mmCIF file of C-alpha atoms in Angstrom:
data_model
loop_
_atom_site.group_PDB
_atom_site.id
_atom_site.type_symbol
_atom_site.label_atom_id
_atom_site.label_comp_id
_atom_site.label_asym_id
_atom_site.label_seq_id
_atom_site.Cartn_x
_atom_site.Cartn_y
_atom_site.Cartn_z
ATOM 1 C CA MET A 1 24.715 116.318 111.512
ATOM 2 C CA LYS A 2 21.060 118.918 112.609
ATOM 3 C CA VAL A 3 19.872 120.684 110.033
ATOM 4 C CA ARG A 4 19.859 124.114 110.704
ATOM 5 C CA ILE A 5 16.997 125.498 108.414
ATOM 6 C CA THR A 6 14.824 122.479 109.841
ATOM 7 C CA ILE A 7 15.724 123.756 113.065
ATOM 8 C CA LEU A 8 14.822 127.120 112.501
ATOM 9 C CA ILE A 9 11.450 126.748 111.392
ATOM 10 C CA LEU A 10 10.966 124.069 114.631
ATOM 11 C CA LEU A 11 12.017 127.669 116.549
ATOM 12 C CA LEU A 12 10.351 130.477 114.777
ATOM 13 C CA PRO A 13 6.804 129.836 116.937
ATOM 14 C CA LEU A 14 9.206 130.699 119.890
ATOM 15 C CA VAL A 15 10.375 133.970 118.635
ATOM 16 C CA LEU A 16 7.370 135.152 116.768
ATOM 17 C CA GLY A 17 4.101 133.290 118.606
ATOM 18 C CA CYS A 18 3.862 135.825 121.141
ATOM 19 C CA ALA A 19 2.540 139.260 121.107
ATOM 20 C CA ASP A 20 2.333 142.012 123.360
ATOM 21 C CA GLU A 21 -0.665 144.126 124.321
ATOM 22 C CA ASN A 22 -0.745 146.038 120.856
ATOM 23 C CA GLY A 23 -0.546 143.103 118.778
ATOM 24 C CA GLN A 24 3.151 143.509 117.879
ATOM 25 C CA PRO A 25 5.601 140.668 118.036
ATOM 26 C CA GLU A 26 7.168 140.602 121.593
ATOM 27 C CA LYS A 27 10.905 140.622 121.175
ATOM 28 C CA THR A 28 12.649 137.425 122.385
ATOM 29 C CA PRO A 29 14.474 137.973 125.830
ATOM 30 C CA LYS A 30 18.245 138.758 126.014
ATOM 31 C CA LEU A 31 20.307 136.130 127.468
ATOM 32 C CA LEU A 32 22.915 136.307 130.413
ATOM 33 C CA LEU A 33 25.395 133.265 131.087
ATOM 34 C CA VAL A 34 27.038 133.851 134.558
ATOM 35 C CA SER A 35 29.848 131.512 135.724
ATOM 36 C CA PHE A 36 31.127 131.004 139.339
ATOM 37 C CA ASP A 37 34.359 129.174 138.537
ATOM 38 C CA GLY A 38 34.475 126.222 140.901
ATOM 39 C CA PHE A 39 31.269 126.884 142.594
ATOM 40 C CA ARG A 40 30.646 122.906 143.910
ATOM 41 C CA TYR A 41 26.960 121.935 143.323
ATOM 42 C CA ASP A 42 26.258 121.834 147.138
ATOM 43 C CA TYR A 43 27.608 125.407 147.964
ATOM 44 C CA LEU A 44 24.471 127.083 148.931
ATOM 45 C CA GLU A 45 24.501 124.694 151.606
ATOM 46 C CA PHE A 46 27.594 126.106 153.222
ATOM 47 C CA THR A 47 26.332 129.798 154.138
ATOM 48 C CA ASP A 48 23.671 132.124 154.004
ATOM 49 C CA THR A 49 23.108 133.218 150.661
ATOM 50 C CA PRO A 50 19.446 135.123 150.508
ATOM 51 C CA ASN A 51 20.149 136.383 146.927
ATOM 52 C CA PHE A 52 20.647 132.805 145.387
ATOM 53 C CA ASP A 53 17.868 131.929 147.264
ATOM 54 C CA ALA A 54 15.798 134.473 146.287
ATOM 55 C CA PHE A 55 16.813 133.918 142.481
ATOM 56 C CA VAL A 56 16.428 130.416 142.715
ATOM 57 C CA ARG A 57 12.507 130.564 144.435
ATOM 58 C CA GLY A 58 11.961 132.549 141.190
ATOM 59 C CA GLY A 59 13.108 130.117 139.190
ATOM 60 C CA VAL A 60 14.750 126.546 138.423
ATOM 61 C CA MET A 61 17.971 124.925 140.163
ATOM 62 C CA ALA A 62 19.657 121.758 139.470
ATOM 63 C CA GLU A 63 20.603 119.263 141.822
ATOM 64 C CA SER A 64 23.996 119.276 140.367
ATOM 65 C CA MET A 65 24.843 119.834 136.862
ATOM 66 C CA ARG A 66 27.426 117.108 135.532
ATOM 67 C CA PRO A 67 31.093 118.660 133.698
ATOM 68 C CA VAL A 68 32.989 117.559 131.236
ATOM 69 C CA PHE A 69 35.884 115.137 131.585
ATOM 70 C CA PRO A 70 38.735 116.100 132.557
ATOM 71 C CA THR A 71 36.996 118.429 135.351
ATOM 72 C CA LYS A 72 38.823 122.118 134.405
ATOM 73 C CA THR A 73 38.209 125.241 133.539
ATOM 74 C CA PHE A 74 39.072 125.285 130.118
ATOM 75 C CA PRO A 75 37.511 122.357 128.977
ATOM 76 C CA ASN A 76 34.562 123.006 130.967
ATOM 77 C CA HIS A 77 33.914 126.661 130.145
ATOM 78 C CA TYR A 78 34.581 125.856 126.289
ATOM 79 C CA SER A 79 32.251 122.998 126.339
ATOM 80 C CA ILE A 80 29.244 124.782 127.705
ATOM 81 C CA VAL A 81 29.471 127.014 124.985
ATOM 82 C CA THR A 82 29.537 124.633 122.442
ATOM 83 C CA GLY A 83 27.953 121.774 123.533
ATOM 84 C CA LEU A 84 30.290 119.751 122.284
ATOM 85 C CA TYR A 85 32.808 116.696 124.363
ATOM 86 C CA PRO A 86 36.679 117.579 124.644
ATOM 87 C CA GLU A 87 37.401 115.324 122.756
ATOM 88 C CA ASN A 88 35.441 117.106 119.481
ATOM 89 C CA THR A 89 36.857 120.702 120.498
ATOM 90 C CA GLY A 90 40.481 119.521 121.290
ATOM 91 C CA LEU A 91 40.439 121.550 124.577
ATOM 92 C CA ILE A 92 41.320 118.394 126.411
ATOM 93 C CA ALA A 93 43.045 120.327 129.455
ATOM 94 C CA ASN A 94 44.174 123.165 130.733
ATOM 95 C CA ASN A 95 47.641 122.548 129.487
ATOM 96 C CA MET A 96 48.356 120.852 126.295
ATOM 97 C CA TYR A 97 50.775 119.519 123.680
ATOM 98 C CA ASP A 98 49.728 119.429 119.951
ATOM 99 C CA PRO A 99 51.813 116.582 118.343
ATOM 100 C CA GLN A 100 51.007 117.600 114.776
ATOM 101 C CA THR A 101 51.773 121.161 114.957
ATOM 102 C CA GLY A 102 54.353 120.755 118.202
ATOM 103 C CA GLU A 103 53.010 123.840 119.880
ATOM 104 C CA GLU A 104 52.142 123.929 123.730
ATOM 105 C CA PHE A 105 48.831 125.266 125.138
ATOM 106 C CA HIS A 106 49.185 126.689 128.401
ATOM 107 C CA LEU A 107 46.527 128.758 130.180
ATOM 108 C CA TYR A 108 48.791 131.548 131.495
ATOM 109 C CA ASP A 109 50.393 131.666 127.785
ATOM 110 C CA ARG A 110 48.401 135.043 126.218
ATOM 111 C CA GLU A 111 49.968 134.460 122.544
ATOM 112 C CA ALA A 112 48.342 130.532 122.949
ATOM 113 C CA VAL A 113 45.265 131.225 124.672
ATOM 114 C CA GLU A 114 44.240 133.679 121.842
ATOM 115 C CA ASP A 115 45.465 131.297 118.791
ATOM 116 C CA PRO A 116 42.130 130.107 117.532
ATOM 117 C CA GLY A 117 43.706 127.197 116.202
ATOM 118 C CA TRP A 118 43.561 125.569 119.569
ATOM 119 C CA TYR A 119 39.871 125.930 119.365
ATOM 120 C CA GLY A 120 37.452 123.731 117.801
ATOM 121 C CA GLY A 121 33.372 123.733 117.168
ATOM 122 C CA GLU A 122 31.414 126.625 116.958
ATOM 123 C CA PRO A 123 30.830 129.241 120.164
ATOM 124 C CA ILE A 124 27.455 130.372 120.635
ATOM 125 C CA TRP A 125 28.699 134.053 120.334
ATOM 126 C CA ASN A 126 29.645 133.408 116.816
ATOM 127 C CA THR A 127 26.355 131.075 116.137
ATOM 128 C CA VAL A 128 23.983 134.240 117.215
ATOM 129 C CA GLU A 129 26.686 136.833 115.372
ATOM 130 C CA GLN A 130 25.838 134.575 112.346
ATOM 131 C CA GLN A 131 22.383 134.500 113.007
ATOM 132 C CA GLY A 132 22.410 138.672 112.964
ATOM 133 C CA LEU A 133 22.427 139.226 116.742
ATOM 134 C CA LYS A 134 24.971 140.270 119.297
ATOM 135 C CA ALA A 135 27.078 139.208 121.609
ATOM 136 C CA GLY A 136 29.362 140.239 124.393
ATOM 137 C CA THR A 137 31.471 138.278 126.531
ATOM 138 C CA MET A 138 33.653 139.366 129.720
ATOM 139 C CA PHE A 139 36.213 136.683 130.412
ATOM 140 C CA TRP A 140 35.133 133.557 128.882
ATOM 141 C CA VAL A 141 37.314 131.184 127.399
ATOM 142 C CA GLY A 142 37.662 131.164 123.477
ATOM 143 C CA SER A 143 36.194 134.603 123.507
ATOM 144 C CA GLU A 144 39.990 136.557 122.887
ATOM 145 C CA ALA A 145 40.749 134.198 119.797
ATOM 146 C CA PRO A 146 39.413 135.073 116.644
ATOM 147 C CA ILE A 147 37.731 131.110 116.201
ATOM 148 C CA GLN A 148 36.515 130.820 112.996
ATOM 149 C CA GLY A 149 37.658 134.515 111.806
ATOM 150 C CA GLN A 150 35.006 136.363 114.015
ATOM 151 C CA GLN A 151 34.728 137.294 117.704
ATOM 152 C CA PRO A 152 31.909 138.856 119.547
ATOM 153 C CA THR A 153 30.532 142.306 119.102
ATOM 154 C CA TYR A 154 32.126 143.313 122.646
ATOM 155 C CA TRP A 155 35.177 141.006 124.437
ATOM 156 C CA LYS A 156 37.259 141.487 127.086
ATOM 157 C CA ARG A 157 40.829 140.166 127.336
ATOM 158 C CA TYR A 158 41.223 138.455 130.588
ATOM 159 C CA ASP A 159 42.173 140.767 133.656
ATOM 160 C CA GLY A 160 42.199 139.176 137.277
ATOM 161 C CA GLU A 161 42.161 143.013 138.657
ATOM 162 C CA MET A 162 39.135 143.942 137.359
ATOM 163 C CA SER A 163 36.277 144.270 140.098
ATOM 164 C CA GLU A 164 34.005 141.726 139.891
ATOM 165 C CA GLU A 165 31.060 145.186 140.099
ATOM 166 C CA ALA A 166 32.744 146.650 137.065
ATOM 167 C CA ARG A 167 32.673 143.368 135.181
ATOM 168 C CA ILE A 168 28.949 143.381 135.731
ATOM 169 C CA ASP A 169 28.659 147.053 135.039
ATOM 170 C CA THR A 170 30.283 146.605 131.710
ATOM 171 C CA VAL A 171 28.209 143.600 130.853
ATOM 172 C CA VAL A 172 24.790 145.554 131.701
ATOM 173 C CA SER A 173 26.235 148.875 129.570
ATOM 174 C CA TRP A 174 26.420 146.331 126.858
ATOM 175 C CA LEU A 175 23.045 144.809 127.405
ATOM 176 C CA ALA A 176 21.076 147.672 128.101
ATOM 177 C CA GLY A 177 22.935 149.288 124.518
ATOM 178 C CA ASP A 178 24.500 152.481 126.443
ATOM 179 C CA THR A 179 28.260 152.125 124.559
ATOM 180 C CA GLY A 180 26.266 151.625 120.974
ATOM 181 C CA GLU A 181 24.257 149.268 119.340
ATOM 182 C CA SER A 182 22.902 146.213 122.728
ATOM 183 C CA VAL A 183 23.675 142.772 122.830
ATOM 184 C CA ASP A 184 21.102 139.968 122.785
ATOM 185 C CA PHE A 185 23.793 137.395 124.245
ATOM 186 C CA ALA A 186 26.511 138.008 127.126
ATOM 187 C CA THR A 187 28.519 136.490 129.614
ATOM 188 C CA LEU A 188 30.024 136.977 132.841
ATOM 189 C CA TYR A 189 32.918 135.320 134.716
ATOM 190 C CA PHE A 190 33.932 135.450 137.801
ATOM 191 C CA GLU A 191 36.999 133.244 140.012
ATOM 192 C CA LEU A 192 36.895 134.357 143.618
ATOM 193 C CA VAL A 193 35.278 131.211 144.724
ATOM 194 C CA ASP A 194 37.924 128.571 142.403
ATOM 195 C CA ASP A 195 40.870 130.542 143.991
ATOM 196 C CA ALA A 196 39.671 130.649 147.437
ATOM 197 C CA GLY A 197 38.914 126.561 146.982
ATOM 198 C CA HIS A 198 42.771 126.280 145.797
ATOM 199 C CA ASP A 199 44.266 128.585 148.107
ATOM 200 C CA HIS A 200 42.556 127.726 151.521
ATOM 201 C CA GLY A 201 40.189 124.522 150.937
ATOM 202 C CA ILE A 202 36.781 124.236 151.155
ATOM 203 C CA GLU A 203 36.623 123.577 155.028
ATOM 204 C CA SER A 204 37.456 127.247 155.257
ATOM 205 C CA ASP A 205 36.451 130.295 156.499
ATOM 206 C CA SER A 206 37.907 132.023 152.852
ATOM 207 C CA ILE A 207 35.906 129.443 150.853
ATOM 208 C CA ILE A 208 32.292 130.864 152.934
ATOM 209 C CA ALA A 209 33.859 134.034 152.684
ATOM 210 C CA ALA A 210 34.313 133.785 148.878
ATOM 211 C CA ILE A 211 30.554 132.113 148.392
ATOM 212 C CA GLN A 212 28.909 135.171 150.734
ATOM 213 C CA ARG A 213 30.687 137.286 148.360
ATOM 214 C CA ALA A 214 29.186 135.576 145.095
ATOM 215 C CA ASP A 215 25.742 135.817 146.702
ATOM 216 C CA ARG A 216 25.994 139.499 147.127
ATOM 217 C CA LEU A 217 27.423 139.693 143.583
ATOM 218 C CA ILE A 218 24.041 138.361 142.465
ATOM 219 C CA GLY A 219 22.580 140.947 144.285
ATOM 220 C CA TYR A 220 24.148 143.962 143.083
ATOM 221 C CA LEU A 221 23.781 142.382 139.361
ATOM 222 C CA ASP A 222 20.052 142.329 140.410
ATOM 223 C CA ARG A 223 20.112 145.649 141.070
ATOM 224 C CA ARG A 224 21.784 146.803 138.071
ATOM 225 C CA LEU A 225 19.743 145.022 135.810
ATOM 226 C CA GLU A 226 16.499 146.609 137.546
ATOM 227 C CA GLU A 227 18.585 150.306 137.130
ATOM 228 C CA SER A 228 19.094 149.703 133.274
ATOM 229 C CA ASN A 229 17.022 149.705 130.430
ATOM 230 C CA VAL A 230 17.953 146.104 129.574
ATOM 231 C CA GLY A 231 14.623 144.619 129.291
ATOM 232 C CA PRO A 232 12.983 141.129 129.537
ATOM 233 C CA ILE A 233 16.174 138.372 130.528
ATOM 234 C CA ASN A 234 17.017 135.164 130.839
ATOM 235 C CA ILE A 235 19.802 134.438 133.050
ATOM 236 C CA MET A 236 21.362 131.012 133.829
ATOM 237 C CA ILE A 237 24.102 131.079 136.772
ATOM 238 C CA VAL A 238 26.197 128.057 136.239
ATOM 239 C CA SER A 239 29.956 126.888 137.441
ATOM 240 C CA ASP A 240 32.404 124.690 135.608
ATOM 241 C CA HIS A 241 33.234 121.966 138.092
ATOM 242 C CA GLY A 242 33.419 121.172 141.534
ATOM 243 C CA MET A 243 36.046 120.911 144.291
ATOM 244 C CA ALA A 244 38.065 118.459 146.739
ATOM 245 C CA GLU A 245 39.811 118.449 149.288
ATOM 246 C CA LEU A 246 43.374 117.719 149.331
ATOM 247 C CA TYR A 247 45.421 116.002 152.450
ATOM 248 C CA GLY A 248 49.095 115.657 153.035
ATOM 249 C CA ASP A 249 48.878 111.960 153.307
ATOM 250 C CA LYS A 250 46.939 110.853 149.910
ATOM 251 C CA LEU A 251 50.139 110.699 147.841
ATOM 252 C CA ILE A 252 50.767 109.310 144.646
ATOM 253 C CA VAL A 253 54.663 109.427 144.222
ATOM 254 C CA LEU A 254 55.343 109.127 140.652
ATOM 255 C CA ASP A 255 58.788 108.710 140.956
ATOM 256 C CA GLN A 256 58.940 106.096 143.431
ATOM 257 C CA ILE A 257 57.182 104.025 140.516
ATOM 258 C CA ILE A 258 58.534 104.793 137.036
ATOM 259 C CA ASN A 259 61.747 106.642 136.157
ATOM 260 C CA PRO A 260 60.847 110.336 134.986
ATOM 261 C CA GLY A 261 63.853 110.504 132.631
ATOM 262 C CA ASP A 262 61.595 107.844 130.291
ATOM 263 C CA ILE A 263 58.312 110.231 130.208
ATOM 264 C CA GLU A 264 57.423 113.775 128.938
ATOM 265 C CA TRP A 265 54.894 115.351 131.600
ATOM 266 C CA ILE A 266 52.051 117.449 129.540
ATOM 267 C CA THR A 267 49.856 117.925 132.651
ATOM 268 C CA PHE A 268 49.455 117.266 136.182
ATOM 269 C CA GLN A 269 47.199 116.214 138.872
ATOM 270 C CA PRO A 270 45.146 114.901 139.255
ATOM 271 C CA VAL A 271 44.816 113.736 135.807
ATOM 272 C CA THR A 272 48.275 113.150 134.425
ATOM 273 C CA PHE A 273 48.866 113.192 130.428
ATOM 274 C CA ILE A 274 52.424 111.099 130.187
ATOM 275 C CA GLN A 275 54.277 110.411 126.993
ATOM 276 C CA PRO A 276 56.437 107.891 127.006
ATOM 277 C CA THR A 277 59.964 108.510 125.257
ATOM 278 C CA LYS A 278 60.118 106.164 121.771
ATOM 279 C CA GLY A 279 59.662 102.686 122.562
ATOM 280 C CA LYS A 280 58.898 103.324 126.355
ATOM 281 C CA THR A 281 54.910 102.800 126.290
ATOM 282 C CA ASP A 282 54.526 99.412 127.564
ATOM 283 C CA GLU A 283 57.068 99.169 130.034
ATOM 284 C CA ILE A 284 55.889 102.499 131.423
ATOM 285 C CA TYR A 285 52.321 101.232 131.098
ATOM 286 C CA ARG A 286 53.458 97.898 132.837
ATOM 287 C CA GLN A 287 55.028 99.745 135.610
ATOM 288 C CA LEU A 288 52.072 101.835 136.572
ATOM 289 C CA LYS A 289 49.823 98.741 136.259
ATOM 290 C CA GLU A 290 51.156 96.825 138.860
ATOM 291 C CA ARG A 291 51.343 99.676 140.950
ATOM 292 C CA GLU A 292 47.698 100.646 140.724
ATOM 293 C CA GLU A 293 46.286 102.127 143.583
ATOM 294 C CA HIS A 294 44.344 105.111 144.431
ATOM 295 C CA TYR A 295 44.919 106.000 140.525
ATOM 296 C CA ARG A 296 43.781 104.044 136.890
ATOM 297 C CA ILE A 297 46.019 104.002 134.540
ATOM 298 C CA TYR A 298 44.780 103.644 130.700
ATOM 299 C CA ARG A 299 46.421 103.441 127.124
ATOM 300 C CA ARG A 300 44.552 106.255 125.368
ATOM 301 C CA GLN A 301 42.793 103.421 123.148
ATOM 302 C CA ASP A 302 41.477 102.191 126.599
ATOM 303 C CA LEU A 303 39.825 105.376 128.306
ATOM 304 C CA PRO A 304 36.244 104.605 129.055
ATOM 305 C CA GLU A 305 33.695 106.167 126.514
ATOM 306 C CA LYS A 306 32.093 107.917 129.348
ATOM 307 C CA TYR A 307 35.133 110.408 129.099
ATOM 308 C CA HIS A 308 34.524 111.431 125.553
ATOM 309 C CA LEU A 309 37.912 112.165 125.354
ATOM 310 C CA LYS A 310 40.102 109.846 123.630
ATOM 311 C CA ASN A 311 39.446 110.520 120.222
ATOM 312 C CA HIS A 312 41.988 113.361 119.991
ATOM 313 C CA ARG A 313 45.248 113.747 118.801
ATOM 314 C CA ARG A 314 46.093 115.869 121.701
ATOM 315 C CA VAL A 315 45.424 113.179 124.177
ATOM 316 C CA THR A 316 48.811 111.467 125.185
ATOM 317 C CA ASP A 317 49.427 107.517 124.662
ATOM 318 C CA LEU A 318 49.048 106.875 128.795
ATOM 319 C CA VAL A 319 46.464 108.749 130.931
ATOM 320 C CA MET A 320 46.489 108.447 134.402
ATOM 321 C CA ILE A 321 43.712 109.481 137.058
ATOM 322 C CA ALA A 322 43.836 110.068 140.512
ATOM 323 C CA ASP A 323 40.835 108.886 143.307
ATOM 324 C CA ILE A 324 39.387 111.601 145.283
ATOM 325 C CA PRO A 325 41.585 112.731 147.227
ATOM 326 C CA TYR A 326 44.832 111.261 145.977
ATOM 327 C CA THR A 327 47.692 113.621 144.670
ATOM 328 C CA ILE A 328 49.851 112.845 141.748
ATOM 329 C CA LEU A 329 53.350 114.461 142.350
ATOM 330 C CA THR A 330 57.091 113.669 142.224
ATOM 331 C CA THR A 331 59.446 113.675 145.485
ATOM 332 C CA ASP A 332 60.691 117.267 144.840
ATOM 333 C CA PHE A 333 57.295 118.335 145.260
ATOM 334 C CA ILE A 334 56.183 117.080 148.559
ATOM 335 C CA ASP A 335 57.128 119.752 150.880
ATOM 336 C CA ARG A 336 56.108 122.345 148.781
ATOM 337 C CA PHE A 337 52.438 120.976 148.590
ATOM 338 C CA ARG A 338 52.394 119.858 152.465
ATOM 339 C CA ASN A 339 53.510 123.505 153.022
ATOM 340 C CA HIS A 340 50.838 124.856 151.078
ATOM 341 C CA LEU A 341 47.729 123.082 152.992
ATOM 342 C CA PRO A 342 44.824 123.383 153.093
ATOM 343 C CA THR A 343 43.634 123.360 149.894
ATOM 344 C CA ALA A 344 41.377 122.280 147.431
ATOM 345 C CA THR A 345 41.409 121.028 143.411
ATOM 346 C CA HIS A 346 39.259 119.681 141.015
ATOM 347 C CA GLY A 347 40.006 117.543 137.391
ATOM 348 C CA TYR A 348 38.772 114.101 138.841
ATOM 349 C CA ASP A 349 36.213 112.297 137.496
ATOM 350 C CA ASN A 350 33.324 114.034 136.009
ATOM 351 C CA PHE A 351 30.909 111.316 137.687
ATOM 352 C CA ALA A 352 32.170 111.897 140.984
ATOM 353 C CA PRO A 353 30.352 113.907 143.527
ATOM 354 C CA GLU A 354 32.567 116.193 144.742
ATOM 355 C CA MET A 355 33.386 117.424 141.126
ATOM 356 C CA GLN A 356 29.586 118.016 140.332
ATOM 357 C CA ALA A 357 28.980 121.800 139.478
ATOM 358 C CA PHE A 358 26.065 124.323 139.777
ATOM 359 C CA PHE A 359 23.100 125.165 137.514
ATOM 360 C CA ALA A 360 20.346 127.763 138.478
ATOM 361 C CA ALA A 361 18.219 130.031 135.807
ATOM 362 C CA ASN A 362 15.489 132.647 136.190
ATOM 363 C CA GLY A 363 13.789 134.615 133.401
ATOM 364 C CA PRO A 364 10.508 134.765 131.698
ATOM 365 C CA ASP A 365 11.195 131.065 129.754
ATOM 366 C CA PHE A 366 12.215 129.156 132.703
ATOM 367 C CA VAL A 367 9.839 127.700 135.129
ATOM 368 C CA SER A 368 9.362 128.969 138.666
ATOM 369 C CA GLY A 369 10.219 127.081 141.556
ATOM 370 C CA ASP A 370 11.321 123.726 140.976
ATOM 371 C CA THR A 371 14.503 121.630 141.160
ATOM 372 C CA VAL A 372 15.411 119.391 138.705
ATOM 373 C CA GLY A 373 17.696 116.342 138.573
ATOM 374 C CA ASN A 374 21.278 116.134 137.314
ATOM 375 C CA PHE A 375 21.937 116.966 133.539
ATOM 376 C CA GLN A 376 25.407 117.188 131.475
ATOM 377 C CA SER A 377 26.709 120.674 130.902
ATOM 378 C CA ILE A 378 27.102 120.274 127.015
ATOM 379 C CA HIS A 379 22.980 120.262 126.684
ATOM 380 C CA LEU A 380 23.046 123.899 127.799
ATOM 381 C CA TYR A 381 24.398 125.141 124.102
ATOM 382 C CA GLY A 382 21.294 124.004 122.587
ATOM 383 C CA LEU A 383 19.243 125.471 125.711
ATOM 384 C CA MET A 384 20.523 128.712 125.026
ATOM 385 C CA ASN A 385 19.970 128.853 121.101
ATOM 386 C CA MET A 386 16.210 127.566 121.946
ATOM 387 C CA LEU A 387 16.041 131.011 124.232
ATOM 388 C CA LEU A 388 17.308 132.965 121.838
ATOM 389 C CA GLY A 389 15.564 131.646 118.559
ATOM 390 C CA THR A 390 18.735 130.727 116.874
ATOM 391 C CA GLU A 391 19.790 127.284 115.210
ATOM 392 C CA PRO A 392 22.516 125.567 116.795
ATOM 393 C CA ALA A 393 25.685 124.491 115.435
ATOM 394 C CA GLU A 394 26.581 120.517 115.276
ATOM 395 C CA ASN A 395 26.859 119.668 118.890
ATOM 396 C CA ASP A 396 26.705 116.339 121.138
ATOM 397 C CA GLY A 397 24.010 117.866 123.811
ATOM 398 C CA SER A 398 20.283 117.312 123.412
ATOM 399 C CA ILE A 399 17.688 119.898 123.827
ATOM 400 C CA ASP A 400 15.115 117.145 125.391
ATOM 401 C CA SER A 401 17.842 116.348 128.183
ATOM 402 C CA VAL A 402 16.824 120.445 129.392
ATOM 403 C CA ARG A 403 13.398 121.002 128.227
ATOM 404 C CA VAL A 404 12.100 120.527 131.664
ATOM 405 C CA LEU A 405 13.894 123.748 132.505
ATOM 406 C CA LEU A 406 11.538 126.019 130.525
ATOM 407 C CA LYS A 407 7.642 126.805 130.950
#
């Protein structure tokens, strides 16, 4: 357990130790966290990205960033802002079942998404608000629910029809205080790169166009911040996971291995949570183990420690993990899957190169012109607290793992 008062004392020099030319304490820079969903660690190599390149030249970039497992959107976005592994947040997938409450969670179910009972841990916006600062979140996972009975000063319910420029304009206005009291911490979220990967694959003109569009948005954000009265600001650009191309002949047809009537499907592809009907667990496990090829089957208690997943009740008795680039499905879905190709997806082993995420940062507190090695995304929560001069809640990260990013 981290002791908050001790950490706060250690952070005081960061907040109060600098003075301006008049001898007055300098204000801690604001912090903006930007996510491009599904932006793989190597996407800047796919096409020309002048705005990203300028951002990186003036700041720091990671060779890659390791997401949490499973490499899905909801678990990863929430782990970034809590510093906790999914087994400690309870947000173990985009779609879940809770055996304790008998309720289901689906990422498109508005009632579930806004139910705080699904979210454990303390998100960064709660941390800063509890310590006298203000936060504003644009579509970030978890911010639509009153976690700990609290929400950011400003927040937006997800609306995919809201233009990317409008999202930027709104967040910049929060940072500048154009709509009232200015915020100290804000988030931005863009789904366009992830959508292009899912819809057209990563070997497509569409993914190139999406990366180029993301680059123009970085340029637009830079211009809007220059035009505003935001003042000094640290910016972190991240993604939640990578992406892998899928193929019509790389299939694991589940109903050719087991009887679908003996299980309940909780979530599919490429991590499949399987809950056998009562008394069938050993039989289903044996059948899957005997045919284990291009996938791995685990009992919950035997999941590798590296996944940090098995210690939560929402994880099913059996967990099936496909190898890249295999797809788990049933016979009924084979034609539909093949007709949708080309496509790409994520969710695979978080140590796989294709699943690695993107990280770059720029601002007065970050080193300039450096590239650092791979680190885990759970360390970002502690880093954000250090940048804001706030005291972090208990988390699984380590500030020492990302201290190299700072001046």
